[in-house]
XYZ file of C-alpha atoms in Angstrom:
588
model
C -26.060 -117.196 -15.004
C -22.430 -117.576 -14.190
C -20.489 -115.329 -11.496
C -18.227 -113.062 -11.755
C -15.588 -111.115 -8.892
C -14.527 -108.212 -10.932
C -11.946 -105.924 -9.167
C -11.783 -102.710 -10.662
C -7.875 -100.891 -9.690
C -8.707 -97.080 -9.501
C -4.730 -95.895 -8.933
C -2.248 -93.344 -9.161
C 1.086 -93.622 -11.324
C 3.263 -91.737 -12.433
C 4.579 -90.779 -16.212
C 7.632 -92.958 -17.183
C 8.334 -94.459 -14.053
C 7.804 -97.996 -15.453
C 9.178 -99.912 -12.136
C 7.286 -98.368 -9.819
C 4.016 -98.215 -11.633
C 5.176 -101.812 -11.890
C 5.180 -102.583 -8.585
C 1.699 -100.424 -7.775
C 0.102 -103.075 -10.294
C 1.690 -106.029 -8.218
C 0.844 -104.630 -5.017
C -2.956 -103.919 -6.031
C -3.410 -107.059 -7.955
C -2.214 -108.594 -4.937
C -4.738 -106.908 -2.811
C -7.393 -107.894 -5.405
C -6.640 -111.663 -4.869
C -7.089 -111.566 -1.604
C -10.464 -110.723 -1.904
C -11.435 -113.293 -4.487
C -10.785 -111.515 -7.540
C -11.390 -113.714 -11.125
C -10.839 -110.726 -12.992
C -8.181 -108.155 -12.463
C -8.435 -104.645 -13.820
C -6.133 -101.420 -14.005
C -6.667 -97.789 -15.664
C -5.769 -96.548 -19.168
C -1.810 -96.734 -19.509
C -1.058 -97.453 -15.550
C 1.855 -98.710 -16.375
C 3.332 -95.721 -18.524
C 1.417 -93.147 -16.327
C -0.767 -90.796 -18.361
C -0.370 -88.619 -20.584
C 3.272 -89.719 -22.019
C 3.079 -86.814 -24.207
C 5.847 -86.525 -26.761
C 7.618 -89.668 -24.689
C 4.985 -92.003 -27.184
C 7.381 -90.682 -30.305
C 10.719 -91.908 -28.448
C 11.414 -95.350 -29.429
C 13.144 -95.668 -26.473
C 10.616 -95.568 -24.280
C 8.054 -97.428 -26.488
C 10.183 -100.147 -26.022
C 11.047 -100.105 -22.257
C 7.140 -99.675 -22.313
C 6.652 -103.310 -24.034
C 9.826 -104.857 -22.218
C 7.989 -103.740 -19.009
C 4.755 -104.968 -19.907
C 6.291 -108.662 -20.572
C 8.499 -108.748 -17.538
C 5.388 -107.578 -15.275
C 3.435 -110.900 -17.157
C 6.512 -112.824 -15.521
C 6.449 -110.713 -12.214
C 2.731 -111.183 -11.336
C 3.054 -115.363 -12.396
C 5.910 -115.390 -10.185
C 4.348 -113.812 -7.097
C 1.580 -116.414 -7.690
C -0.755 -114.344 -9.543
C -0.122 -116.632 -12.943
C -4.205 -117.727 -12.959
C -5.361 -114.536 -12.279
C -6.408 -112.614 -16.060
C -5.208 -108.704 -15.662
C -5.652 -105.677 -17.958
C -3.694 -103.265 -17.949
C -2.624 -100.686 -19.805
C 0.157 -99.608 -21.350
C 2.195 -97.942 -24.476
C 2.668 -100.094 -27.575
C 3.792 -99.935 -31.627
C 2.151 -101.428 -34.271
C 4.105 -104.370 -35.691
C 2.000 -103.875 -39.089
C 1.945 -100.291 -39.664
C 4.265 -98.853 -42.586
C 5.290 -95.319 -42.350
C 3.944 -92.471 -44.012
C 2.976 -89.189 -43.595
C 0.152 -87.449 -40.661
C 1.539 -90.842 -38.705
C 3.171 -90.895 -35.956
C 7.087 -92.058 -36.059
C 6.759 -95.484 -35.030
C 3.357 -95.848 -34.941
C 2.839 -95.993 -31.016
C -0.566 -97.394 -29.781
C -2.544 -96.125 -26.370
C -2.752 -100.038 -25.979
C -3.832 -102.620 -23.392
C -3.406 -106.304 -22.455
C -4.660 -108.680 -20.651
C -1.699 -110.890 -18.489
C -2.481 -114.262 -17.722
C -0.237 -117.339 -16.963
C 3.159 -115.543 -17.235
C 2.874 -114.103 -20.180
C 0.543 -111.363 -22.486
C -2.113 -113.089 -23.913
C -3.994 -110.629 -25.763
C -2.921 -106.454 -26.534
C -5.316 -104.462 -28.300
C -5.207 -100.567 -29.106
C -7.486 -97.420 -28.655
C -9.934 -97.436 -31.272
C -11.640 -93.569 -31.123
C -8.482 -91.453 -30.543
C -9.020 -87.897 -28.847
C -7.982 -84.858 -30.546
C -9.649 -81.767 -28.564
C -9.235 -80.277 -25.200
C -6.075 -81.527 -23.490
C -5.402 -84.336 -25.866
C -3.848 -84.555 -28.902
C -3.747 -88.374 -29.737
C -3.826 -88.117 -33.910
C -0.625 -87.002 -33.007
C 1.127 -89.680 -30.776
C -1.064 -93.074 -31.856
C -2.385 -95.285 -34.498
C -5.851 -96.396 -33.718
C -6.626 -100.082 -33.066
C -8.775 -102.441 -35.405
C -10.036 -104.700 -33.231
C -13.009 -105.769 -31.040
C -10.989 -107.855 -28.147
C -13.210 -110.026 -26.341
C -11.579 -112.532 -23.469
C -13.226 -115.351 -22.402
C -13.372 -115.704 -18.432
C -14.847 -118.857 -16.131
C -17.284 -119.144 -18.807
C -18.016 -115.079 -19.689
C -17.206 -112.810 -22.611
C -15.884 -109.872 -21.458
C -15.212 -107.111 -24.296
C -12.453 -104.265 -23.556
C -12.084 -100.917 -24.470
C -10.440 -97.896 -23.402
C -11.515 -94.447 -22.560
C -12.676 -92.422 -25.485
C -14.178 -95.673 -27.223
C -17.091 -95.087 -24.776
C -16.767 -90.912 -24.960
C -17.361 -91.379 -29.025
C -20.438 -93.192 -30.904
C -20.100 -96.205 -32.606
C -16.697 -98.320 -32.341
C -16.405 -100.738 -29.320
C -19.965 -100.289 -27.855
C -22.233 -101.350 -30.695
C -19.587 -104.058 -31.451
C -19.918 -105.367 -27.699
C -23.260 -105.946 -28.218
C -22.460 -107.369 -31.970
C -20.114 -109.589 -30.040
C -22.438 -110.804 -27.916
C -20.605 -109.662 -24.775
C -21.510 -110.182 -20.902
C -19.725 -107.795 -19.689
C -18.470 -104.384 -21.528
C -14.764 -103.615 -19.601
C -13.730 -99.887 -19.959
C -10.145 -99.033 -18.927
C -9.409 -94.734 -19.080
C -7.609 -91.866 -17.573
C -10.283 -89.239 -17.715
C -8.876 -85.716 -16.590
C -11.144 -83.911 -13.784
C -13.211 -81.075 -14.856
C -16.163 -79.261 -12.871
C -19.269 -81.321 -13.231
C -17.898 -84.133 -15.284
C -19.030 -86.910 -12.989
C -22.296 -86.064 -13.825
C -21.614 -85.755 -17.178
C -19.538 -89.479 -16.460
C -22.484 -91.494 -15.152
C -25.060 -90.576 -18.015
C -21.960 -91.868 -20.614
C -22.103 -94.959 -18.796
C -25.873 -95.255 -18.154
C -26.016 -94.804 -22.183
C -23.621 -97.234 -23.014
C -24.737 -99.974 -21.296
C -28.075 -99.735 -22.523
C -26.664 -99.204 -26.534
C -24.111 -102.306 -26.024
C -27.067 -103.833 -23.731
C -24.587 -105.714 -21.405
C -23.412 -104.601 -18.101
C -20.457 -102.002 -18.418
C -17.498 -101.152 -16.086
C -15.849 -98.260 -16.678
C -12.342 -97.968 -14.413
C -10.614 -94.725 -14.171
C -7.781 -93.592 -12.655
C -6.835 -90.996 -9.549
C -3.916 -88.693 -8.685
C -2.658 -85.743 -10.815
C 0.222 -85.219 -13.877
C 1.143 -81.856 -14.494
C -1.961 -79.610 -14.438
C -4.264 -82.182 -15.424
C -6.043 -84.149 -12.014
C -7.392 -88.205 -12.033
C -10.627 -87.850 -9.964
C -11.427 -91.831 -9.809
C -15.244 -92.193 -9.854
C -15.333 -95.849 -11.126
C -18.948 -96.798 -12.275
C -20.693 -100.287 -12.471
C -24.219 -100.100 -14.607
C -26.186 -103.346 -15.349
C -28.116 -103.285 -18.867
C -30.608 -100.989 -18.016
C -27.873 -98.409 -16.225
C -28.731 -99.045 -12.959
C -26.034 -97.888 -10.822
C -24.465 -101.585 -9.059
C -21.129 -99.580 -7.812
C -19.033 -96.364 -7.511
C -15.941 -95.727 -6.706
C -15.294 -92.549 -4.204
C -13.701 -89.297 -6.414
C -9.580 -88.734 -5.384
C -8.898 -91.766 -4.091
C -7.196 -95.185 -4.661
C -9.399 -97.763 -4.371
C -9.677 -101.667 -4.889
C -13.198 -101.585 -6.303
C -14.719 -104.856 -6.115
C -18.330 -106.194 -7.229
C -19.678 -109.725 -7.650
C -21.704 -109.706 -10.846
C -23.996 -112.351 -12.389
C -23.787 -112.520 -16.593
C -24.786 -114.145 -19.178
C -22.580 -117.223 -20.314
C -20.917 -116.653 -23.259
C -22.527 -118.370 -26.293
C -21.375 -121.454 -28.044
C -21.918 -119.429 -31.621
C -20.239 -116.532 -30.535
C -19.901 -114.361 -33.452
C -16.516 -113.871 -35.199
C -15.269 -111.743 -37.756
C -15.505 -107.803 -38.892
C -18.457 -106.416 -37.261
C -19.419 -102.713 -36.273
C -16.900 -100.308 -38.087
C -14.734 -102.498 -39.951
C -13.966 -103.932 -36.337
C -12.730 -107.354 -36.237
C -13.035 -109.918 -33.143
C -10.085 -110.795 -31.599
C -11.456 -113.903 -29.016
C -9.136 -114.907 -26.530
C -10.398 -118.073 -24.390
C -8.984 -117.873 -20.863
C -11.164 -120.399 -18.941
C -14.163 -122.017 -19.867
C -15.711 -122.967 -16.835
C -18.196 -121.072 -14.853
C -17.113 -120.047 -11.081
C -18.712 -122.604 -8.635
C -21.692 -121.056 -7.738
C -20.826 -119.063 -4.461
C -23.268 -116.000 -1.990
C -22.346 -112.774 -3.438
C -20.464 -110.867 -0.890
C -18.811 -107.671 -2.558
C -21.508 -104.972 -3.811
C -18.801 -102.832 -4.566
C -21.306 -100.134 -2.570
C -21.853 -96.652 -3.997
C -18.998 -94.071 -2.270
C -20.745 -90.413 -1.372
C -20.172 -87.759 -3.611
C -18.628 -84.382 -3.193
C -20.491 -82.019 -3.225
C -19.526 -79.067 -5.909
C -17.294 -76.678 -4.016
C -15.381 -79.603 -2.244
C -15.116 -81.601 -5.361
C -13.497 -78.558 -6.946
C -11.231 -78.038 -3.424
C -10.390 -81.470 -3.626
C -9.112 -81.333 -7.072
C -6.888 -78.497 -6.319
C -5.445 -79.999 -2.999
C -4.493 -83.674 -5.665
C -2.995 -81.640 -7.883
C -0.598 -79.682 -6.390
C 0.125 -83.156 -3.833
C 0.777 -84.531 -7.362
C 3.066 -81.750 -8.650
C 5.377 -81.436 -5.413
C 5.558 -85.001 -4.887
C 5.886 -86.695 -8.039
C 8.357 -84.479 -9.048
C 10.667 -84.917 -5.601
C 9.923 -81.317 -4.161
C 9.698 -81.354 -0.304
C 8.482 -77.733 0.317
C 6.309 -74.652 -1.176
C 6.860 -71.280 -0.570
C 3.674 -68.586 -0.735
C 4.008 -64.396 -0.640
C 1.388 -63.925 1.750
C -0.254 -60.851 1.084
C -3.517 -60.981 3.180
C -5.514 -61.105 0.242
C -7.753 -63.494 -0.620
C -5.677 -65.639 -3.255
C -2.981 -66.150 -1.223
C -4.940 -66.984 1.827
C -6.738 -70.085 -0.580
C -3.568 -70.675 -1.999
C -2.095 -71.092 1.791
C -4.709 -73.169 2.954
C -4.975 -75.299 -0.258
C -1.135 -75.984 0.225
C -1.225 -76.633 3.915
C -3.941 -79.359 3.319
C -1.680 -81.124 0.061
C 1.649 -81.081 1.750
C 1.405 -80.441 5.717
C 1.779 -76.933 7.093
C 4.858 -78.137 8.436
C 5.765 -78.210 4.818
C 4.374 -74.613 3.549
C 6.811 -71.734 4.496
C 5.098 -68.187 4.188
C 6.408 -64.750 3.512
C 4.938 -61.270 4.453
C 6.659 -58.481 2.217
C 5.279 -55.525 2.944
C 5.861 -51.922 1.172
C 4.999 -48.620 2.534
C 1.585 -49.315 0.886
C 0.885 -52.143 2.528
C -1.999 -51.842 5.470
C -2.064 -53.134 8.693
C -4.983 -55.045 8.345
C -3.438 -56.829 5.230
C 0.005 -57.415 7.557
C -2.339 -59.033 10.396
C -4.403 -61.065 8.130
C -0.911 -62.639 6.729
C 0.135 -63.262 10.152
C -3.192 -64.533 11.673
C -3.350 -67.037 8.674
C 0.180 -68.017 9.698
C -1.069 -68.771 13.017
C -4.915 -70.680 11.874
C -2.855 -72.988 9.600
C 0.389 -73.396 11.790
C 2.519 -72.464 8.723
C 5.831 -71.710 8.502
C 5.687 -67.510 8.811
C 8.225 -64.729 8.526
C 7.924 -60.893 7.547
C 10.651 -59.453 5.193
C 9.791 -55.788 4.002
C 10.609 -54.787 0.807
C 11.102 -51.054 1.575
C 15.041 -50.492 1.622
C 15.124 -52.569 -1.614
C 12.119 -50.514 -2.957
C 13.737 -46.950 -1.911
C 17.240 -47.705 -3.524
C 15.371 -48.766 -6.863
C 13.357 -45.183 -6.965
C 16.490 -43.794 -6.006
C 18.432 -44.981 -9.081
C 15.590 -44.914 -11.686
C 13.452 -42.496 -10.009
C 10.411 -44.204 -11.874
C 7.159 -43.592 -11.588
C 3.079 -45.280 -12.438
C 2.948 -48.235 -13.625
C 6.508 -48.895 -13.268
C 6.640 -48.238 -9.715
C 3.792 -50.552 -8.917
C 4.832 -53.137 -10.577
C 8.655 -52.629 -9.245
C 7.335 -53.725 -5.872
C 6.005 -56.578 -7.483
C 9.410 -57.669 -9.117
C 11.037 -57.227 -5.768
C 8.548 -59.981 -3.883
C 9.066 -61.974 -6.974
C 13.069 -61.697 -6.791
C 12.956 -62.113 -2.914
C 10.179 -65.339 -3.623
C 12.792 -66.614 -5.577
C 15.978 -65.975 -3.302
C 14.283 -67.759 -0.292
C 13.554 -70.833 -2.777
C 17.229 -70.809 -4.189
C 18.616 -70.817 -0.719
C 16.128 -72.838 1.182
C 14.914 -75.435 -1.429
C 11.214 -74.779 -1.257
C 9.287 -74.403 -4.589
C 7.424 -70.834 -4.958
C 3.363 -70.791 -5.755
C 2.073 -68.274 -7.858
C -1.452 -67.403 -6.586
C -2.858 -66.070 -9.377
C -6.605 -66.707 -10.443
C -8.227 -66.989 -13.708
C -9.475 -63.788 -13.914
C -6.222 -61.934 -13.251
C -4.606 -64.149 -16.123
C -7.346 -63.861 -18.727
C -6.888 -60.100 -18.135
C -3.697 -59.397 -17.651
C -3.665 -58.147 -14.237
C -0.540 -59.781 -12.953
C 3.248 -58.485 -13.190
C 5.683 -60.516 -15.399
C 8.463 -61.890 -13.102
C 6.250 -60.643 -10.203
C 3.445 -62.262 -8.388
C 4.164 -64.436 -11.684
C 7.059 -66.620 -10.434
C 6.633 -69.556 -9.433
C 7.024 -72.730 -10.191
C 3.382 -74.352 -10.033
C 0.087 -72.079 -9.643
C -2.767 -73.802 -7.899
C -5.956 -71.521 -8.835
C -4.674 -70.539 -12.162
C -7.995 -72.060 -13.836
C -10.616 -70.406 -10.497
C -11.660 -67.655 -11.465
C -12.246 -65.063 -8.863
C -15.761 -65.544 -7.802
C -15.004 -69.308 -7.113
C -11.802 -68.578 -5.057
C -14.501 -66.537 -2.659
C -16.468 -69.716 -2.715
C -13.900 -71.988 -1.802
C -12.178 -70.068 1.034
C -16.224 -69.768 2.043
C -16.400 -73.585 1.429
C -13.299 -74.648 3.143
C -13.516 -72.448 6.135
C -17.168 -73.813 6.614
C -15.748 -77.455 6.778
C -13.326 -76.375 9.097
C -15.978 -75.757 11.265
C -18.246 -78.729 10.961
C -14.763 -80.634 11.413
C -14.371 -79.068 14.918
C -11.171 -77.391 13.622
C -10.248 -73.500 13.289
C -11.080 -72.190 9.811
C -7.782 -71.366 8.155
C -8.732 -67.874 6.174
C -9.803 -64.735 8.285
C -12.701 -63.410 7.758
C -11.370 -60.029 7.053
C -9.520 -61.832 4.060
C -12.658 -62.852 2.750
C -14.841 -59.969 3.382
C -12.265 -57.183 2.477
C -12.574 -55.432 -1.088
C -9.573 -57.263 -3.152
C -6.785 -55.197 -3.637
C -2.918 -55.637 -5.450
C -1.691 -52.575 -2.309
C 0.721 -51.079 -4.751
C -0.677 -47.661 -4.498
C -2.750 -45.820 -2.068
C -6.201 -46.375 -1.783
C -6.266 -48.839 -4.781
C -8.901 -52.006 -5.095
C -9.327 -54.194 -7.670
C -12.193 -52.191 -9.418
C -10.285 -49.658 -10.248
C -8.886 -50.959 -13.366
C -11.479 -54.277 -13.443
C -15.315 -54.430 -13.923
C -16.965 -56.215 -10.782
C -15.855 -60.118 -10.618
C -19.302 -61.494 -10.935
C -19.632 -59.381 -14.112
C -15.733 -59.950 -15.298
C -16.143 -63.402 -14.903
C -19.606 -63.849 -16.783
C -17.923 -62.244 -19.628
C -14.339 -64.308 -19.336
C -16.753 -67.363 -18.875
C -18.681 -66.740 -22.538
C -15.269 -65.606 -24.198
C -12.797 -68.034 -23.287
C -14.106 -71.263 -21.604
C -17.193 -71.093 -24.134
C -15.631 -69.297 -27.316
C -18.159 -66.879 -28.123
C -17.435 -63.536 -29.729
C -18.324 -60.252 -28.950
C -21.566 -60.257 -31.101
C -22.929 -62.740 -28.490
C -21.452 -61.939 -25.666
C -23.587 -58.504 -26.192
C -26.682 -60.279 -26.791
C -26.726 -62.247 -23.746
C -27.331 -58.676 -22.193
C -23.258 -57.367 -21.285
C -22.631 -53.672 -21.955
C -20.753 -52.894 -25.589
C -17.953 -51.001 -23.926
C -17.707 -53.075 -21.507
C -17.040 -56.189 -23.588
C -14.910 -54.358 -25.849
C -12.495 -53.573 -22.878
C -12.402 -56.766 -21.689
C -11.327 -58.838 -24.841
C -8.928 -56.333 -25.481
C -7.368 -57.002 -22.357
C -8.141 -60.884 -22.586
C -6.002 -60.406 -26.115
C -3.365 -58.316 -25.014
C -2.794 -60.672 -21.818
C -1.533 -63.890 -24.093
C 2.379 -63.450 -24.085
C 1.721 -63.210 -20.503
C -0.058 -66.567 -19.876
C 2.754 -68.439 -22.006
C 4.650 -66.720 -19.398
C 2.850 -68.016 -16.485
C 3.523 -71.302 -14.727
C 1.779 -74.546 -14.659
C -1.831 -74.784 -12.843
C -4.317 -77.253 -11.704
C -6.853 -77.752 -14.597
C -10.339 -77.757 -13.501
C -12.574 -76.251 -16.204
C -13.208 -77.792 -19.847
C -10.936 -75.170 -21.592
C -7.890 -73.966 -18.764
C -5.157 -71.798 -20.044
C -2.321 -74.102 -21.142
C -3.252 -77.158 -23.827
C -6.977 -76.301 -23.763
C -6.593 -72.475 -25.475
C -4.192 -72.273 -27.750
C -4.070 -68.796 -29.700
C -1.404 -67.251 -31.497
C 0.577 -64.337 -29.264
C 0.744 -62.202 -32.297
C -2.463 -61.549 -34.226
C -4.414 -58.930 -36.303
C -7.455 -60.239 -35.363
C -9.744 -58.388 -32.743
C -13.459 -59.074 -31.872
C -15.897 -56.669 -33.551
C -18.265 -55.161 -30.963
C -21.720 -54.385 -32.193
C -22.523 -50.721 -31.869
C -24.963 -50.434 -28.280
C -28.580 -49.891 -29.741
């Protein structure tokens, strides 16, 4: 059977910078030549970044897309590259579409090419377009038609991107139809918990339904609150695992493969869903036959609590970088969220790069004060103390409030001094709220709210114990000095805005809280079965009144890494003002 050096790109890029994602696809399709690469191959709209969002309905940029796309043909025959077939993807139009109504202006395409000789020899579009979770792709593209097969050194290799493998039907039964050798899967899958699990059966079942072996390249890095986590899979016909890619990391995956030569009859025409073959005939010839060398290997996984870490630490790297921030600011409290918060920052950006404030009130404790500063000194974090008291007494004085309003006053007054620090100073403040707190309400508008990017906005609470457990715990196999105190861990959580107060006070348990929030908003069950899977009526009533009540809040709240299948933001979108309210059975 011919041979086959397939080099599988898994990168980072960035959203609309189209000369530097440019010159990332240069650079890494010059690092795939150099180890023998015939076929070049780069993730799901690398060179728009992904997702462009509302940027696929500016005509501007659909065309600087397509210019950029032609000149980096040019760029890559230029450097010497000309006889080396890339994909990559990128934003297109349709030339054929005619406008009309539930299309997209301009009918943009999630597209892909394949570069060879100078110049684009074959574009093709996304044939099963995503319209749940965090995408919303009815919206921004016209589907594609085709089934593209290229021909290369002798091998039919059939393309598709991303959610052509995710859906049934499409692109996989028409690879097969096709007669394909190899199946060639270019995507941008966001992270979630427990998705590369989910990842490897997809593959594993596509393979075997197309019957051909099937490469599925994703990419890395993070874009807004959504995270890349790599994890680029090789399966042979049976879904045997030949390679994988390590999770949050670049990588120049490369494999030496043996397929079947592509047949002299080759099927054309409309096949599987109205598809149509689109044959492009690169070079007929078979590779001399060589020793394979690259296995591509199989990277160790994470395991769950360090995947999860890990995806927190890319995003916010992602956030502050890609969007030219140099430094973070944190209110260090003591507490347990802004310890993880700390420690998750410290690890993205350099501690040299995290500045940390201690603001205490005349309800603050000592222990709380010395866990801020002993974090301070674990991590090697910027540290200072300002205390909020002479701000806090002139307030009372003037309004002379009282409650609610006076916990929440000292709140506003971290929040104000947060942002003073970052107007002066230039750092960027973190909002350390968890899920739990958000899905309830239990956070202060322009409080412990500000902030410009909040890294455990989708943990809820009982994970953020788990991964200041995890992380401190790889501190010390590492050799290092775990960066939480224990006494942040192991103290009952508590907001320290009145005396004596914990969390529990106003909130059920977390490992009960969360159990709930976990049915009700990541799974969308209503109060019926929430009751039935054994919660307390009163209980449940309380909380999804508070979950409802909470929503003008989260629209309130910053941006977050997204780690779960439904996050607040894109994933959970409910209207602020409703006359709805789950009906809680009666208890029996």
């Amino acid at each position: 059977m011919p041979q086959l050096r397939l080099a599988l790109n898994q990168i980072d890029t960035r959203v609309g910078d189209l000369t530097g994602n440019a010159e990332t696809i240069v650079r890494w399709t010059r690092r795939s030549a150099e180890q023998g690469a015939h076929l070049v191959a780069f993730p799901e709209m690398a060179l728009t970044g992904y997702p462009v969002e509302d940027l696929a309905l500016r005509s501007s940029f659909v065309e600087a897309a397509r210019a950029a796309l032609r000149s980096l043909a040019a760029r890559l025959a230029d450097e010497g590259f000309g006889e080396l077939p890339v994909v990559v993807g990128y934003l297109d139009r349709s030339e054929t579409a005619q406008p009309k109504y539930g299309q997209p202006a301009g009918a943009p395409r999630n597209a892909a090419a394949v570069l060879y000789g100078g110049e684009v020899v074959l574009s093709f579009a996304k044939h099963h377009l995503p319209n749940y979770g965090v995408f919303d792709e009815f919206r921004y593209f016209v589907p594609g038609d085709t089934m593209p097969v290229v021909r290369v050194r002798g091998v039919d290799v059939a393309l598709a991107i991303c959610e052509d493998l995710w859906q049934d039907g499409g692109r996989v039964p028409a690879a097969r139809s096709a007669r394909a050798g190899l199946l060639l899967s270019v995507n941008a899958s966001p992270y979630e918990r427990d998705k590369d699990d989910t990842r490897l059966e997809l593959v594993r079942k596509r393979a075997q339904e197309a019957g051909v072996t099937t490469a599925y390249l994703a990419m890395t890095g993070g874009q807004d609150d959504l995270v890349f986590d790599g994890d680029s899979i090789v399966v042979d016909p049976r879904g045997d695992v030949l390679a994988r890619a390590p999770q949050f990391a670049e990588e120049c995956l490369v494999v030496d493969l043996e397929l079947p030569a592509a047949a002299e009859d080759a099927p054309t025409g409309v096949v599987d869903d109205g598809l149509r073959i689109e044959r492009v005939v690169i070079s007929e010839e078979p590779v001399p036959a060589y020793e394979p060398e690259r296995t591509g290997g199989y990277a160790q996984r994470l395991d769950d609590d360090e995947e999860v870490y890990s995806a927190l630490v890319v995003g916010l790297r992602a956030y502050v970088e890609k969007n030219g921030f140099r430094s973070v600011l944190i209110g260090l409290s003591g507490g347990i969220d802004s310890s993880l918060v700390a420690a998750i920052a410290c690890d993205a950006v350099g501690p040299e790069n995290v500045y940390g404030v201690s603001m205490p009130s005349k309800y603050s404790s000592e222990h709380s004060k010395d866990d801020a500063a002993e974090l301070a000194r674990r991590t090697g974090l910027n540290f200072r103390t300002v205390s909020i008291e002479p701000m806090f007494d002139a307030y009372m004085g003037a309004l002379e409030l009282t409650g609610l309003a006076e916990e929440n006053l000292q709140s506003r007054l971290r929040g104000v001094l947060l942002m003073a620090i970052s107007n002066q100073e230039g750092h960027i403040v973190l909002a350390p709220g968890n899920k739990s707190e958000l899905a309830v309400g239990y956070s202060t508008l322009y409080g412990d709210s500000v902030g410009a990017y909040g890294p455990i906005k989708d943990v809820y609470k009982t994970l953020v114990f788990r991964l200041a457990e995890w992380r401190n715990r790889a501190a010390v196999e590492r050799g290092e000095t775990p960066p939480i105190p224990e006494n942040s861990i192991s103290k009952p959580p508590s907001a320290e805005l009145r005396p004596g107060q914990v969390d529990t006070d106003s909130l059920p348990d977390y490992p009960v809280l969360d159990a709930i929030l976990e049915l009700y908003v990541d799974k969308d069950k209503g109060a019926d079965e929430i009751v039935a899977a054994g919660f307390e009526p009163e209980l449940v009533a309380k909380t999804l009144r508070m979950v409802d009540r909470a929503e003008y809040k989260r629209r309130q709240y910053p941006p977050g890494t997204k780690i779960s299948p439904k996050g607040f933001g894109k994933d959970r979108r409910l209207p602020i003002t409703s006359g709805w309210s789950e009906r809680v059975p009666p208890a029996v």
